[in-house]
Short mmCIF file of C-alpha atoms and ligand atoms in Angstrom, two decimals:
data_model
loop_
_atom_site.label_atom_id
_atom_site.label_comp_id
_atom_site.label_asym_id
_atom_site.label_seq_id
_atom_site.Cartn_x
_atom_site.Cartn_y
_atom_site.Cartn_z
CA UNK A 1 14.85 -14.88 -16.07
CA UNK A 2 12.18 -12.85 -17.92
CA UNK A 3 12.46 -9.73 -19.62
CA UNK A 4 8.96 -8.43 -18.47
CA UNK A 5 8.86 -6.45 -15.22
CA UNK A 6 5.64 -4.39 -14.05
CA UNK A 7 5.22 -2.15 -10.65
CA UNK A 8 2.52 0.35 -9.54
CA UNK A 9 3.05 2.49 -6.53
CA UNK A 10 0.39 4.19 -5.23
CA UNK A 11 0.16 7.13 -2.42
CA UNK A 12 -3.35 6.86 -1.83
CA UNK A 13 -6.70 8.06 -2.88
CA UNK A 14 -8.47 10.93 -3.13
CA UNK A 15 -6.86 14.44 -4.01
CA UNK A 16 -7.99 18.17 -3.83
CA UNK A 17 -8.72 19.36 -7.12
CA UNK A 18 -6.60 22.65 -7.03
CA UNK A 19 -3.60 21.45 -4.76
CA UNK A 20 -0.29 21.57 -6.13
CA UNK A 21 1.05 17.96 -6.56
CA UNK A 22 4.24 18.50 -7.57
CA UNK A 23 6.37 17.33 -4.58
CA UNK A 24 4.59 14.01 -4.25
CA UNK A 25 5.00 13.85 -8.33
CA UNK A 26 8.85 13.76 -8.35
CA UNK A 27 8.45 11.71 -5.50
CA UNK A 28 6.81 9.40 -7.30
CA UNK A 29 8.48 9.32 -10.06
CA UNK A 30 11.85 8.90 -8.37
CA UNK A 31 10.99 6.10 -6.24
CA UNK A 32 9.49 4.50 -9.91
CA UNK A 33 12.66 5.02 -11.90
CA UNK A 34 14.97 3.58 -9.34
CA UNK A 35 12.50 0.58 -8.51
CA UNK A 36 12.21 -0.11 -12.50
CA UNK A 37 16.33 -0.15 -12.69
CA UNK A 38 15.97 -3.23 -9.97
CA UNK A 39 13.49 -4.77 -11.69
CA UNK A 40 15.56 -4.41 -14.89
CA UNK A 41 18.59 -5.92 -12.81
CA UNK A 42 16.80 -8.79 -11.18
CA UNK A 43 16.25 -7.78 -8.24
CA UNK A 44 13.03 -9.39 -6.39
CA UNK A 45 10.09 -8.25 -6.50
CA UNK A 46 9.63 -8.96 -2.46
CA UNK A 47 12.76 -6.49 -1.77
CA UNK A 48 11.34 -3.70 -4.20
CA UNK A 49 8.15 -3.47 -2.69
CA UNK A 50 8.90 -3.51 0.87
CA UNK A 51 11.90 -0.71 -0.18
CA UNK A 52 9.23 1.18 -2.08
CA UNK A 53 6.71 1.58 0.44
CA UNK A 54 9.06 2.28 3.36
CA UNK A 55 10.13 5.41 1.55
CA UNK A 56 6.93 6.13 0.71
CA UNK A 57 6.32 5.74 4.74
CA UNK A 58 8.87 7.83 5.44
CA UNK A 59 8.59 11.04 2.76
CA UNK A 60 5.99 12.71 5.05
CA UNK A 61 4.17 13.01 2.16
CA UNK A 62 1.44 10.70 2.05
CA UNK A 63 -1.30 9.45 4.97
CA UNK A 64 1.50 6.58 5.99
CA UNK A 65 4.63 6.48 8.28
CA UNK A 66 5.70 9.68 8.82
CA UNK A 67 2.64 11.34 7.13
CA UNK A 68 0.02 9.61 9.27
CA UNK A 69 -2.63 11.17 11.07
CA UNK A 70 -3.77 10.83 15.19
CA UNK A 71 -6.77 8.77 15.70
CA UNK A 72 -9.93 10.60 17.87
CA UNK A 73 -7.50 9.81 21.30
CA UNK A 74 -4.06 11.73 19.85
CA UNK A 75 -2.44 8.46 19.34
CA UNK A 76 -0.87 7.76 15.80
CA UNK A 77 -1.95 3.61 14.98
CA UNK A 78 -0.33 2.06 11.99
CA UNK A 79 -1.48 -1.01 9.56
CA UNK A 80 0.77 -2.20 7.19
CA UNK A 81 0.53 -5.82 4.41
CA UNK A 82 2.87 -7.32 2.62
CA UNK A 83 2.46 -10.93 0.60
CA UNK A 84 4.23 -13.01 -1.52
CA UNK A 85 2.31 -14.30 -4.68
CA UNK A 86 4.04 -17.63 -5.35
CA UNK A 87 4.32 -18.82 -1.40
CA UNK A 88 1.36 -17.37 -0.18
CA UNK A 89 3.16 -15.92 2.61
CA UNK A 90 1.49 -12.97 4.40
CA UNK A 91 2.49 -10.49 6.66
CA UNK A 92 0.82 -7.76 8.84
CA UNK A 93 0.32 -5.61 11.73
CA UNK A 94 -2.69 -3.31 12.76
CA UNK A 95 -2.56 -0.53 15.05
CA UNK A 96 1.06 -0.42 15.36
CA UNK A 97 2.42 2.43 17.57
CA UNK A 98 5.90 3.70 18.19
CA UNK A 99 7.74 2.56 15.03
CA UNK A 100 9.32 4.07 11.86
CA UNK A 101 7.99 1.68 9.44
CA UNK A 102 5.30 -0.57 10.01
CA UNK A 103 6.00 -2.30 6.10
CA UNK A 104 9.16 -3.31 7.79
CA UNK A 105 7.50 -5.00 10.94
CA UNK A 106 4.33 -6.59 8.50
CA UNK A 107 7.38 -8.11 6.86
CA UNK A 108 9.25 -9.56 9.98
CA UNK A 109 5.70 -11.05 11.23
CA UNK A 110 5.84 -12.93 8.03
CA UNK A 111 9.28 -14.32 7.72
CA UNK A 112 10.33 -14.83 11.60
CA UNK A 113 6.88 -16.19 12.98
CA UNK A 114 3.98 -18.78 12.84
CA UNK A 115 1.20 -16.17 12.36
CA UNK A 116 0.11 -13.41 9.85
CA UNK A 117 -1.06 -11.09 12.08
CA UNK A 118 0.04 -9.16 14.86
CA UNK A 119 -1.90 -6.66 16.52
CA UNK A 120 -1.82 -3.28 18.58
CA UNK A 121 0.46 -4.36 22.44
CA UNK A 122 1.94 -7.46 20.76
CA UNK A 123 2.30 -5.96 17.57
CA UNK A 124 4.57 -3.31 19.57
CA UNK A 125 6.08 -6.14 21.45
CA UNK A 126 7.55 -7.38 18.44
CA UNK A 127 8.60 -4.82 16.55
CA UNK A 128 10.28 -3.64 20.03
CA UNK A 129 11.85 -7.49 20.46
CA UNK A 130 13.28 -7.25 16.84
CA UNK A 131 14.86 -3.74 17.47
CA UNK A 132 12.31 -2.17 14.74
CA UNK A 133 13.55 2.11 14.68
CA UNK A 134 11.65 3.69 16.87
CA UNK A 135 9.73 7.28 16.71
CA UNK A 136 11.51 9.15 19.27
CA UNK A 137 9.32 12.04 19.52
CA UNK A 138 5.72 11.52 18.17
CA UNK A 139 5.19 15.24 17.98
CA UNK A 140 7.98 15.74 16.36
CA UNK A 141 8.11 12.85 14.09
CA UNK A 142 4.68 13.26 12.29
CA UNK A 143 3.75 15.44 9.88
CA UNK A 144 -0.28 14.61 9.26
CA UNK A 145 0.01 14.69 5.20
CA UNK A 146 -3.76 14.46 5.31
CA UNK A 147 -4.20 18.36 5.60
CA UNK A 148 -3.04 20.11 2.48
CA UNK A 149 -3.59 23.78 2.36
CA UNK A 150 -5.23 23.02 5.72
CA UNK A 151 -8.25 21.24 3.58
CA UNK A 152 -8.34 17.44 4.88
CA UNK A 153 -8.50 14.49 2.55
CA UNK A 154 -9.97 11.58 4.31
CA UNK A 155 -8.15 8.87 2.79
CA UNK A 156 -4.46 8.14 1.61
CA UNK A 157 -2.67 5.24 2.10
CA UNK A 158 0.42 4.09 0.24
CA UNK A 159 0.76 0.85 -1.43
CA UNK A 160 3.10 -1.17 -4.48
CA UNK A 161 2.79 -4.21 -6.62
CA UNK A 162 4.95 -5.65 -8.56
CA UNK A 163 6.01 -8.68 -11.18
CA UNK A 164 9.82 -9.10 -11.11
CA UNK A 165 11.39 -11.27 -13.87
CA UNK A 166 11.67 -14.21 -11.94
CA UNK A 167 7.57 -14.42 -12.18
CA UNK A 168 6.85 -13.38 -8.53
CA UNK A 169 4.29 -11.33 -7.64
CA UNK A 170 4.03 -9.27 -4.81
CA UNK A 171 1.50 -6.67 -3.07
CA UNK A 172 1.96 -4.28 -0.34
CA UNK A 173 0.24 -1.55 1.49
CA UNK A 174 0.87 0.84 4.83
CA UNK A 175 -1.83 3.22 5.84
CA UNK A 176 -2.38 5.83 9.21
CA UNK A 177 -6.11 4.85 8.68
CA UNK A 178 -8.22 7.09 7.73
CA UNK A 179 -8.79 10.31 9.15
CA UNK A 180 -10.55 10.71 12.58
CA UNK A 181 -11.08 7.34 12.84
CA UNK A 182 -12.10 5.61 16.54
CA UNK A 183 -8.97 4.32 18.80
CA UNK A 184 -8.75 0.13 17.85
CA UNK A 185 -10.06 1.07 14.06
CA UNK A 186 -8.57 -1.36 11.76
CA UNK A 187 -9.09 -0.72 8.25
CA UNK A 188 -8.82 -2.69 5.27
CA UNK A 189 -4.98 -2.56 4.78
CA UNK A 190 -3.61 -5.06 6.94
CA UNK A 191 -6.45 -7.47 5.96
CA UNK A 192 -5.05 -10.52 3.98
CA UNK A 193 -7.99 -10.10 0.92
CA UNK A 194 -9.29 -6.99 1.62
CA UNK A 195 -6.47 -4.13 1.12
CA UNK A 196 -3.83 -6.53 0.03
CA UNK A 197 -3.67 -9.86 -1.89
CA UNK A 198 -0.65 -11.30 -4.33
CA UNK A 199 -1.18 -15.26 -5.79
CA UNK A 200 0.58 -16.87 -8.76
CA UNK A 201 -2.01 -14.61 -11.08
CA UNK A 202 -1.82 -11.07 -9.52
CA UNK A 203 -1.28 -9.04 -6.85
CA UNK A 204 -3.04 -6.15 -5.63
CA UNK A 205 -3.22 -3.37 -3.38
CA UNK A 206 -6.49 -1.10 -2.52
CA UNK A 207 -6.43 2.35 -1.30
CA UNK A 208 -9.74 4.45 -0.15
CA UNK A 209 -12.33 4.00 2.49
CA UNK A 210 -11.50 1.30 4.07
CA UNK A 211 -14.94 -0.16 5.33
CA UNK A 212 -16.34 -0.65 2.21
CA UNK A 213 -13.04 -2.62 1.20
CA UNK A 214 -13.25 -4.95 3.98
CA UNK A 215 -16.97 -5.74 3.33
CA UNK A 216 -16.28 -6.94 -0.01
CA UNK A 217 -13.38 -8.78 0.42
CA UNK A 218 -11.84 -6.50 -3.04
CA UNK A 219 -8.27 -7.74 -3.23
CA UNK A 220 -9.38 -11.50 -2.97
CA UNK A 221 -12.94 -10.59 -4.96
CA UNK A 222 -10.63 -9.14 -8.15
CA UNK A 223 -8.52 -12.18 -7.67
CA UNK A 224 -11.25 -14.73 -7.54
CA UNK A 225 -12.93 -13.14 -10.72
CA UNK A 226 -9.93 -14.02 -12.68
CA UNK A 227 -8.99 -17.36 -11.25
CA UNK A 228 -12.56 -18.40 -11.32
CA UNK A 229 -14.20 -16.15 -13.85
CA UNK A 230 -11.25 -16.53 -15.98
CA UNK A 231 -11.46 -12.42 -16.22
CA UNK A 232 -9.06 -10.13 -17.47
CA UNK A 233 -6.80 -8.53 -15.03
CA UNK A 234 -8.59 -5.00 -15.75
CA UNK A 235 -12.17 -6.23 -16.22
CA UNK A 236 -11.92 -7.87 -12.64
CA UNK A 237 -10.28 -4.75 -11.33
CA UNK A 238 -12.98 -2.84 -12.76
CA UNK A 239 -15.95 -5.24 -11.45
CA UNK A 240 -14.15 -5.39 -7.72
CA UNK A 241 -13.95 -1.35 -7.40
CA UNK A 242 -17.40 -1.72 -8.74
CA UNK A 243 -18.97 -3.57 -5.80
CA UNK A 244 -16.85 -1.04 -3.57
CA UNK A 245 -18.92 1.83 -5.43
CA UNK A 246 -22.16 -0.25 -5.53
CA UNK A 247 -22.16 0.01 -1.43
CA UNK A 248 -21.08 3.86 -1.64
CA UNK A 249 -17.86 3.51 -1.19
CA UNK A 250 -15.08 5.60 -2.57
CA UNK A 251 -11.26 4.65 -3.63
CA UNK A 252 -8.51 3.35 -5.72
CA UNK A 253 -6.98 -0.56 -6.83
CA UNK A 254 -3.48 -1.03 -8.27
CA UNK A 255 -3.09 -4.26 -9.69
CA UNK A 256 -0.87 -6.33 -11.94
CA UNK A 257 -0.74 -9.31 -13.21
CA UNK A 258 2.11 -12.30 -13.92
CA UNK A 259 2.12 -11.51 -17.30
CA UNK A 260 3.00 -7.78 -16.69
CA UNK A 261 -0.81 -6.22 -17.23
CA UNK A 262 -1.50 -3.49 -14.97
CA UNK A 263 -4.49 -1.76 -13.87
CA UNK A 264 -5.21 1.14 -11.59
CA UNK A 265 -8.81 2.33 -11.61
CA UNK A 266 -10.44 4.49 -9.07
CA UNK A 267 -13.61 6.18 -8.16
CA UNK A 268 -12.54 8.32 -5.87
CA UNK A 269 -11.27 12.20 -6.78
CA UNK A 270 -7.95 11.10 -7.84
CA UNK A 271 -5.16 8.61 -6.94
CA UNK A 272 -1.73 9.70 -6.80
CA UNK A 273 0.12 6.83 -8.51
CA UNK A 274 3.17 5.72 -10.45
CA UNK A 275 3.53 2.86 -13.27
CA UNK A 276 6.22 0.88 -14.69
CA UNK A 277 6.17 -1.64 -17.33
CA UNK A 278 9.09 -2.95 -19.23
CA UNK A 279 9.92 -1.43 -22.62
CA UNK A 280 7.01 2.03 -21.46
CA UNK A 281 7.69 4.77 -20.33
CA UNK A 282 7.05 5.55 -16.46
CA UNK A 283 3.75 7.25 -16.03
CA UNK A 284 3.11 9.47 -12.83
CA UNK A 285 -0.60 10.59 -12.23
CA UNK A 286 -2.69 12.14 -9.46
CA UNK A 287 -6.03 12.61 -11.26
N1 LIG B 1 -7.91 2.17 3.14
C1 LIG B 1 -7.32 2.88 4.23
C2 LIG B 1 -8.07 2.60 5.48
O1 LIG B 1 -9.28 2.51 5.44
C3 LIG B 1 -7.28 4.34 4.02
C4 LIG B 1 -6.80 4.81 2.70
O2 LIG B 1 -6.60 4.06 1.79
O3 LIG B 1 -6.59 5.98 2.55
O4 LIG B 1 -7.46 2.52 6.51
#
């Protein structure tokens, strides 16, 4: 076993320049300090993450689980990624409807079937057949996080990577989509390359408009630039937000890499985010 250990959570980008943060700060910073005593203890990297994000789904505070936002038809559709550096093993589920924590059902897809992907009916299906928690009421369940102060952010998703100290990487991200988007609109999140990537060399999770994520690929693009470019883990994160930005787009990467480097660039007006590194001090930032 290792001594290093490295985790970034992240609860999406973009943030209003003169709302109060603090709730989503201690937030944060709780969910960092517990997941860095794991780390410390050994646990794996696969469990951390998938714990991570599912209270980060269910806080209310962020544009995920509980925090989500209705599409244009009134109906709440969740996308969710999780993968395992070392195996390659991916799960995920788009447009997910009816269920607590879609990081939970992205994980069954990838440990109790043949496929990476489930989507919207069957998606439901399965969660249903594996006795996922369901939302009981959907009005009262939600509470659209995406609407501070009654000003709406059109972005925030949450997401976590992490290096445990058995070596394993591992990247995962849950999203309500961003706002107002069409009924059917899958974003970049559940896409195996696009929001979410982990390999033996990194693992990453993207956060921010999710079109211009899928149409450059960014979680496979930073991990190609260091696997074939033989980049550093935060001059590829750099270059891949930069082809997001180069087609207009607007967000935020969290990244780390298996020797415990982490990186968390954006472009957009903030990123609320939380880092751990063995031996550092936990750092907690919005802006
Ligand atoms: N990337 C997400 C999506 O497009 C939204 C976000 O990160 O806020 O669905």
């Amino acid at each position: 076993m290792s001594q290093t250990y490295a985790l970034i959570l992240h609860g999406g980008a973009g943030v209003l320049a003169d709302h109060d943060y603090s709730a989503e700060r201690e937030h944060m910073r709780h969910l960092a300090e517990r997941a860095e005593g794991r780390l410390a203890a050994g646990d794996h990297a696969m469990d951390i993450v998938c714990d991570v994000i599912a209270d980060l789904e269910a806080s209310g505070l962020y544009v995920a689980g509980k925090g989500a936002s209705p599409n244009r038809a009134g109906r709440y559709e969740l996308d969710a990624a999780i993968m395992h550096g070392p195996s390659r093993k991916a799960g995920s589920i788009a447009a997910l409807t009816g269920f607590i924590s879609p990081i939970g059902v992205a994980r069954a897809v990838m440990q109790d079937t043949p496929h990476v992907m489930l989507a919207g009916h069957g998606a439901c299906e399965f969660a249903a057949l594996k006795e996922f928690q369901r939302v009981d009421s959907v009005n009262d369940y939600y509470t659209p996080a995406a609407a501070p102060d009654d000003r709406e952010i059109p972005t925030g998703t949450v997401g976590c990577v992490a290096l445990d100290t058995h070596g394993e990487l591992v990247a995962g991200t849950s999203t309500g989509g961003t706002l107002n988007k069409m009924e059917g609109r899958v974003g970049d999140c559940p896409i195996i390359g696009a929001g979410t990537w982990a390999d033996d060399q990194v693992a990453v999770s993207c956060t921010g408009q999710g079109e211009f994520f899928l149409r450059t690929a960014t979680a496979r693009d930073l991990a190609a630039r260091m696997a074939y470019g033989g980049m550093a883990l935060d001059e590829a994160t750099d270059a891949a937000l930069g082809a997001v930005g180069g087609l207009g787009g607007e967000g935020g990467i969290i990244a780390v890499d298996r020797a415990g480097n982490v990186a968390h660039p954006f472009n957009s007006p903030g990123m609320k985010r939380a880092v751990v590194q063995a031996g550092k001090p936990v750092i907690v930032a919005v802006n």
